[in-house]
Coordinates of C-alpha atoms and ligand atoms in Angstrom, one line a residue:
X35 CA 88.4 98.1 281.5
X36 CA 88.8 95.3 284.0
X37 CA 91.8 95.0 286.2
X38 CA 93.9 92.0 285.0
X39 CA 94.2 90.6 288.5
X40 CA 90.4 90.6 288.8
X41 CA 90.1 89.0 285.3
X42 CA 92.6 86.3 286.3
X43 CA 90.6 85.5 289.5
X44 CA 87.4 85.2 287.5
X45 CA 89.1 82.9 285.1
X46 CA 90.4 80.8 288.0
X47 CA 87.1 80.5 289.6
X48 CA 85.4 79.6 286.3
X49 CA 88.0 76.8 285.9
X50 CA 87.5 75.6 289.5
X51 CA 83.8 75.5 288.7
X52 CA 84.3 73.4 285.6
X53 CA 86.7 71.1 287.5
X54 CA 84.2 70.6 290.4
X55 CA 81.5 69.9 287.8
X56 CA 83.6 67.0 286.5
X57 CA 84.7 68.7 283.3
X58 CA 88.1 67.1 282.4
X59 CA 88.6 67.8 278.7
X60 CA 88.0 70.7 276.4
X61 CA 86.4 70.0 273.1
X62 CA 85.7 73.3 271.5
X63 CA 82.9 75.9 271.3
X64 CA 81.5 75.1 267.9
X65 CA 79.5 71.9 267.4
X66 CA 81.1 69.4 265.1
X67 CA 79.2 66.8 263.0
X68 CA 81.6 63.9 263.6
X69 CA 79.7 61.5 261.3
X70 CA 80.3 63.9 258.4
X71 CA 83.9 64.4 259.6
X72 CA 84.5 60.6 259.6
X73 CA 82.9 60.3 256.1
X74 CA 85.2 63.0 254.8
X75 CA 88.3 61.4 256.4
X76 CA 87.4 58.1 254.8
X77 CA 86.8 59.7 251.5
X78 CA 90.2 61.5 251.8
X79 CA 91.9 58.3 252.6
X80 CA 90.2 56.6 249.6
X81 CA 91.4 59.4 247.4
X82 CA 94.9 59.1 248.6
X83 CA 95.1 55.4 248.1
X84 CA 93.5 55.2 244.7
X85 CA 94.5 56.9 241.5
X86 CA 92.3 60.0 240.9
X87 CA 89.3 59.1 238.8
X88 CA 87.5 61.6 236.6
X89 CA 84.4 61.4 238.8
X90 CA 86.2 62.0 242.1
X91 CA 88.2 64.8 240.5
X92 CA 84.9 66.3 239.5
X93 CA 83.7 66.3 243.1
X94 CA 81.2 63.5 242.7
X95 CA 80.4 61.4 245.8
X96 CA 83.1 58.8 246.4
X97 CA 81.9 55.3 247.4
X98 CA 83.5 54.0 250.5
X99 CA 84.0 50.2 250.5
X100 CA 82.4 48.2 253.2
X101 CA 84.7 47.4 256.1
X102 CA 85.1 43.6 256.5
X103 CA 86.9 42.8 259.8
X104 CA 89.3 39.9 259.5
X105 CA 87.7 36.7 260.7
X106 CA 90.4 36.1 263.3
X107 CA 90.2 39.5 264.9
X108 CA 87.5 39.6 267.5
X109 CA 87.7 43.4 268.0
X110 CA 87.2 45.8 265.2
X111 CA 89.5 48.8 265.4
X112 CA 89.2 51.9 263.3
X113 CA 91.1 55.1 262.8
X114 CA 90.1 57.6 265.4
X115 CA 87.0 59.5 264.4
X116 CA 86.9 62.3 266.9
X117 CA 89.1 63.9 269.6
X118 CA 86.8 62.2 272.2
X119 CA 87.7 58.9 270.7
X120 CA 91.5 59.4 270.6
X121 CA 93.3 57.6 273.3
X122 CA 95.7 59.7 275.3
X123 CA 98.5 57.4 274.3
X124 CA 97.5 57.6 270.7
X125 CA 95.8 54.2 270.6
X126 CA 93.1 53.9 268.0
X127 CA 89.5 54.0 269.5
X128 CA 87.1 51.2 269.1
X129 CA 83.8 51.6 267.4
X130 CA 81.3 49.5 269.4
X131 CA 79.4 46.9 267.5
X132 CA 77.8 43.5 267.8
X133 CA 81.1 41.7 267.3
X134 CA 82.6 43.5 270.3
X135 CA 79.6 42.8 272.5
X136 CA 79.9 39.1 271.4
X137 CA 83.6 39.1 272.2
X138 CA 83.0 40.7 275.6
X139 CA 80.4 37.9 276.3
X140 CA 82.9 35.2 275.3
X141 CA 85.7 36.7 277.3
X142 CA 83.6 37.2 280.4
X143 CA 82.2 33.7 280.2
X144 CA 85.7 32.3 279.9
X145 CA 86.7 33.7 283.4
X146 CA 86.6 31.0 286.0
X147 CA 87.4 33.3 288.9
X148 CA 87.2 36.9 289.9
X149 CA 90.9 37.3 289.4
X150 CA 90.5 35.9 285.8
X151 CA 87.7 38.3 285.2
X152 CA 89.8 41.3 286.4
X153 CA 92.6 40.1 284.1
X154 CA 90.1 39.8 281.2
X155 CA 89.0 43.4 281.7
X156 CA 92.6 44.6 282.1
X157 CA 93.3 43.1 278.7
X158 CA 90.0 44.0 277.0
X159 CA 90.3 46.9 274.5
X160 CA 86.7 46.9 273.3
X161 CA 85.4 49.8 275.4
X162 CA 86.4 53.3 274.6
X163 CA 86.0 54.4 278.2
X164 CA 89.2 52.6 278.9
X165 CA 91.0 55.1 276.8
X166 CA 90.2 58.1 278.9
X167 CA 90.0 56.4 282.4
X168 CA 93.0 56.4 284.6
X169 CA 92.3 53.0 286.2
X170 CA 90.0 50.0 286.0
X171 CA 87.6 50.2 288.9
X172 CA 86.8 46.5 289.4
X173 CA 85.5 46.0 292.9
X174 CA 85.9 46.6 296.6
X175 CA 85.0 44.6 299.6
X176 CA 84.8 40.9 300.3
X177 CA 84.3 38.4 297.4
X178 CA 82.8 36.0 299.9
X179 CA 80.2 38.4 301.1
X180 CA 76.5 37.5 301.1
X181 CA 75.6 41.1 300.1
X182 CA 76.6 42.7 296.8
X183 CA 76.0 46.3 295.7
X184 CA 76.1 47.3 292.0
X185 CA 76.4 51.0 291.0
X186 CA 76.4 52.6 287.6
X187 CA 79.9 53.8 286.8
X188 CA 82.9 55.2 288.7
X189 CA 83.4 58.9 289.2
X190 CA 86.6 61.0 289.6
X191 CA 87.7 59.7 293.1
X192 CA 87.0 56.1 292.1
X193 CA 89.0 56.5 288.9
X194 CA 92.0 57.9 290.8
X195 CA 91.9 55.1 293.4
X196 CA 90.7 52.2 291.2
X197 CA 88.0 51.3 293.8
X198 CA 84.2 51.8 293.6
X199 CA 82.3 54.2 295.8
X200 CA 85.2 55.9 297.6
X201 CA 84.1 59.5 297.0
X202 CA 81.4 61.4 298.8
X203 CA 78.6 59.0 297.7
X204 CA 80.8 56.1 298.9
X205 CA 81.3 57.7 302.3
X206 CA 77.5 58.0 302.6
X207 CA 77.2 54.3 301.5
X208 CA 79.6 53.4 304.3
X209 CA 77.5 55.3 306.9
X210 CA 74.3 53.5 305.6
X211 CA 76.1 50.2 305.9
X212 CA 77.3 51.0 309.4
X213 CA 73.7 51.8 310.3
X214 CA 72.7 48.2 309.7
X215 CA 75.8 46.8 311.4
X216 CA 77.8 46.2 308.2
X217 CA 80.9 47.5 306.5
X218 CA 83.0 46.8 303.4
X219 CA 84.4 43.6 304.8
X220 CA 80.9 42.1 304.8
X221 CA 79.9 43.4 301.4
X222 CA 81.1 43.3 297.8
X223 CA 80.8 46.4 295.6
X224 CA 81.1 46.8 291.8
X225 CA 79.7 48.9 289.0
X226 CA 78.0 48.0 285.7
X227 CA 80.7 50.0 283.9
X228 CA 84.2 49.6 285.3
X229 CA 85.8 52.7 283.7
X230 CA 84.9 56.3 284.5
X231 CA 83.1 58.1 281.7
X232 CA 84.8 61.4 280.9
X233 CA 83.4 64.3 282.8
X234 CA 81.2 61.8 284.8
X235 CA 78.7 61.7 281.9
X236 CA 76.2 58.9 281.7
X237 CA 77.6 55.8 279.9
X238 CA 76.1 55.4 276.5
X239 CA 73.9 52.4 275.8
X240 CA 76.7 50.9 273.7
X241 CA 79.3 51.3 276.4
X242 CA 76.8 49.7 278.9
X243 CA 76.1 46.8 276.5
X244 CA 79.8 46.1 276.0
X245 CA 80.5 46.1 279.8
X246 CA 77.3 44.2 280.8
X247 CA 78.7 40.7 280.2
X248 CA 81.5 41.4 282.7
X249 CA 79.3 42.6 285.5
X250 CA 76.9 39.7 284.9
X251 CA 79.8 37.3 285.2
X252 CA 81.1 39.2 288.3
X253 CA 77.6 38.7 290.0
X254 CA 77.7 35.0 289.0
X255 CA 81.2 34.5 290.4
X256 CA 80.4 36.3 293.7
X257 CA 77.1 34.6 293.9
X258 CA 75.7 36.7 296.7
X259 CA 72.5 36.0 298.6
X260 CA 71.3 39.5 298.3
X261 CA 72.0 41.9 295.4
X262 CA 71.4 45.6 295.8
X263 CA 71.2 48.0 292.8
X264 CA 72.2 51.5 293.7
X265 CA 70.1 53.7 291.5
X266 CA 67.8 53.0 288.6
X267 CA 70.5 52.7 285.9
X268 CA 72.1 49.5 287.3
X269 CA 68.7 47.9 288.0
X270 CA 67.3 48.8 284.6
X271 CA 70.4 47.5 282.8
X272 CA 70.7 44.2 284.7
X273 CA 67.0 43.4 285.5
X274 CA 65.6 44.8 282.3
X275 CA 62.9 46.6 284.3
X276 CA 61.7 49.9 282.9
X277 CA 60.2 51.5 286.0
X278 CA 61.7 54.6 287.5
X279 CA 63.6 54.3 290.8
X280 CA 60.7 55.8 292.9
X281 CA 58.4 52.9 291.8
X282 CA 61.1 50.3 291.8
X283 CA 62.9 50.9 295.0
X284 CA 62.2 48.8 298.1
X285 CA 60.5 46.0 296.1
X286 CA 62.0 42.6 296.2
X287 CA 62.7 41.1 292.8
X288 CA 64.8 38.2 291.6
X289 CA 68.0 38.2 289.6
X290 CA 68.6 34.9 287.7
X291 CA 72.0 33.4 287.6
X292 CA 73.0 30.0 286.1
X293 CA 71.6 27.8 288.8
X294 CA 69.4 30.0 291.0
X295 CA 67.6 33.2 291.6
X296 CA 69.2 35.9 293.7
X297 CA 67.0 38.1 295.9
X298 CA 67.5 41.6 294.4
X299 CA 66.3 45.1 295.4
X300 CA 66.9 48.6 294.1
X301 CA 67.4 51.6 296.3
X302 CA 68.3 55.2 295.8
X303 CA 71.8 56.0 294.6
X304 CA 73.8 57.6 297.5
X305 CA 74.7 60.5 295.1
X306 CA 71.0 61.2 294.8
X307 CA 70.6 61.1 298.5
X308 CA 73.3 63.7 298.9
X309 CA 71.2 66.0 296.7
X310 CA 67.9 65.0 298.2
X311 CA 68.5 64.2 301.9
X312 CA 64.8 63.9 302.7
X313 CA 64.7 60.6 300.7
X314 CA 67.1 59.1 303.2
X315 CA 64.1 57.9 305.2
X316 CA 63.0 55.7 302.3
X317 CA 66.6 54.4 301.9
X318 CA 66.6 53.6 305.6
X319 CA 63.6 51.4 305.1
X320 CA 65.3 49.6 302.2
X321 CA 68.4 49.0 304.3
X322 CA 66.3 47.6 307.1
X323 CA 64.6 45.3 304.6
X324 CA 68.0 44.2 303.3
X325 CA 69.2 43.4 306.9
X326 CA 66.1 41.4 307.6
X327 CA 66.4 39.5 304.3
X328 CA 70.0 38.7 305.1
X329 CA 69.1 37.3 308.5
X330 CA 66.1 35.3 307.2
X331 CA 68.1 33.6 304.4
Ligands
URA188 N1 78.7 56.2 291.6 C1 78.6 54.9 291.1 O1 77.6 54.5 290.5 N2 79.7 54.2 291.3 C2 80.8 54.5 291.9 O2 81.7 53.8 292.0 C3 80.9 55.9 292.4 C4 79.8 56.7 292.2

C-alpha cells in the first residue's frame, strides 16, 4: 500500500501539471453528448409546460417548436446547454449564430474611436468566451503607432492582466522588438479574439467569426502602415489565406481597409519560437524586413 504522504505529493504534482498545461476547469471523465442532452432538456421543458398528451406519455418523440427570436432582440440567448456554457455568475450562455455575427458587425461598425470599440466589447454578450474569461484583453501599446501586431487569443497571463502578450511569449516579442529598435510605445498590439479561451484551447470557428468584426474595426481605427500577423491563425482569419505559416511567413501581402491597402506580413508566433528556437533565425529576417518596410514608407 502507498504511503498517504507520497500519494498526496503525487496528486499535488499531477494538479500542478494540469495547471501548467492550462487546465482550469474539470468537466468529468465520461464523454457527454451535449446535443442529445440539450434535446432532452428541451423535451423535458416542453413536457412540463404542456399538458401530457397520450403520445408523449407513451414515450413517442416530442416535437420541439422552432425558436423564433424576438425581432427587437439582436442577440439570441438560450438556457445553458452544458457546464462549459454556463457563466460563472449564472448568466445564460449564448448560442452563436448568424444573427449574433451580424449584430457584432453592426456594433463594431458603430464604433467611431478605439474607446468606443472597447466599450462596445465590454457591453457585448454575444461571445461565450466572455463568460469564462476574467478580463477583456483589448490592446496594449500606442494607438498612434505605425506598426500593429495581431495575435490569436489571450492566454492565462493576459487574462489576468487584461493586456495582450504579457506572458512568456510576450516577453520574447518584446526582445524581438528591441532587436529592431522598437518597443511597445512604438507598436500597437491586439488579438483576433479578445477573451481567453478556457484552458488556452484554440478558439472555435464560431467564436472567431463573432469576434472578427471587432478586430477588423480595431485595425481600421488604428490604421497602421504595417500590420504583422503573429502565427498562421490570425493571418488566415483576417487575410483569408489558406497557406501554412511556413509558406506564408516573410511574404509581403496587403490587407484592405476602407480607403487603402495596408502592407501586411505574417511571422512565427512567439509561442512557437519558444518551442522551436531554431526558427528564430527566420523570424529575425522577418523583423528586419518589417524594419526596412517601416523606414521606406
Ligand atoms: N498568444 C496570443 O496569440 N496572444 C496573446 O495575447 C498571448 C499569447
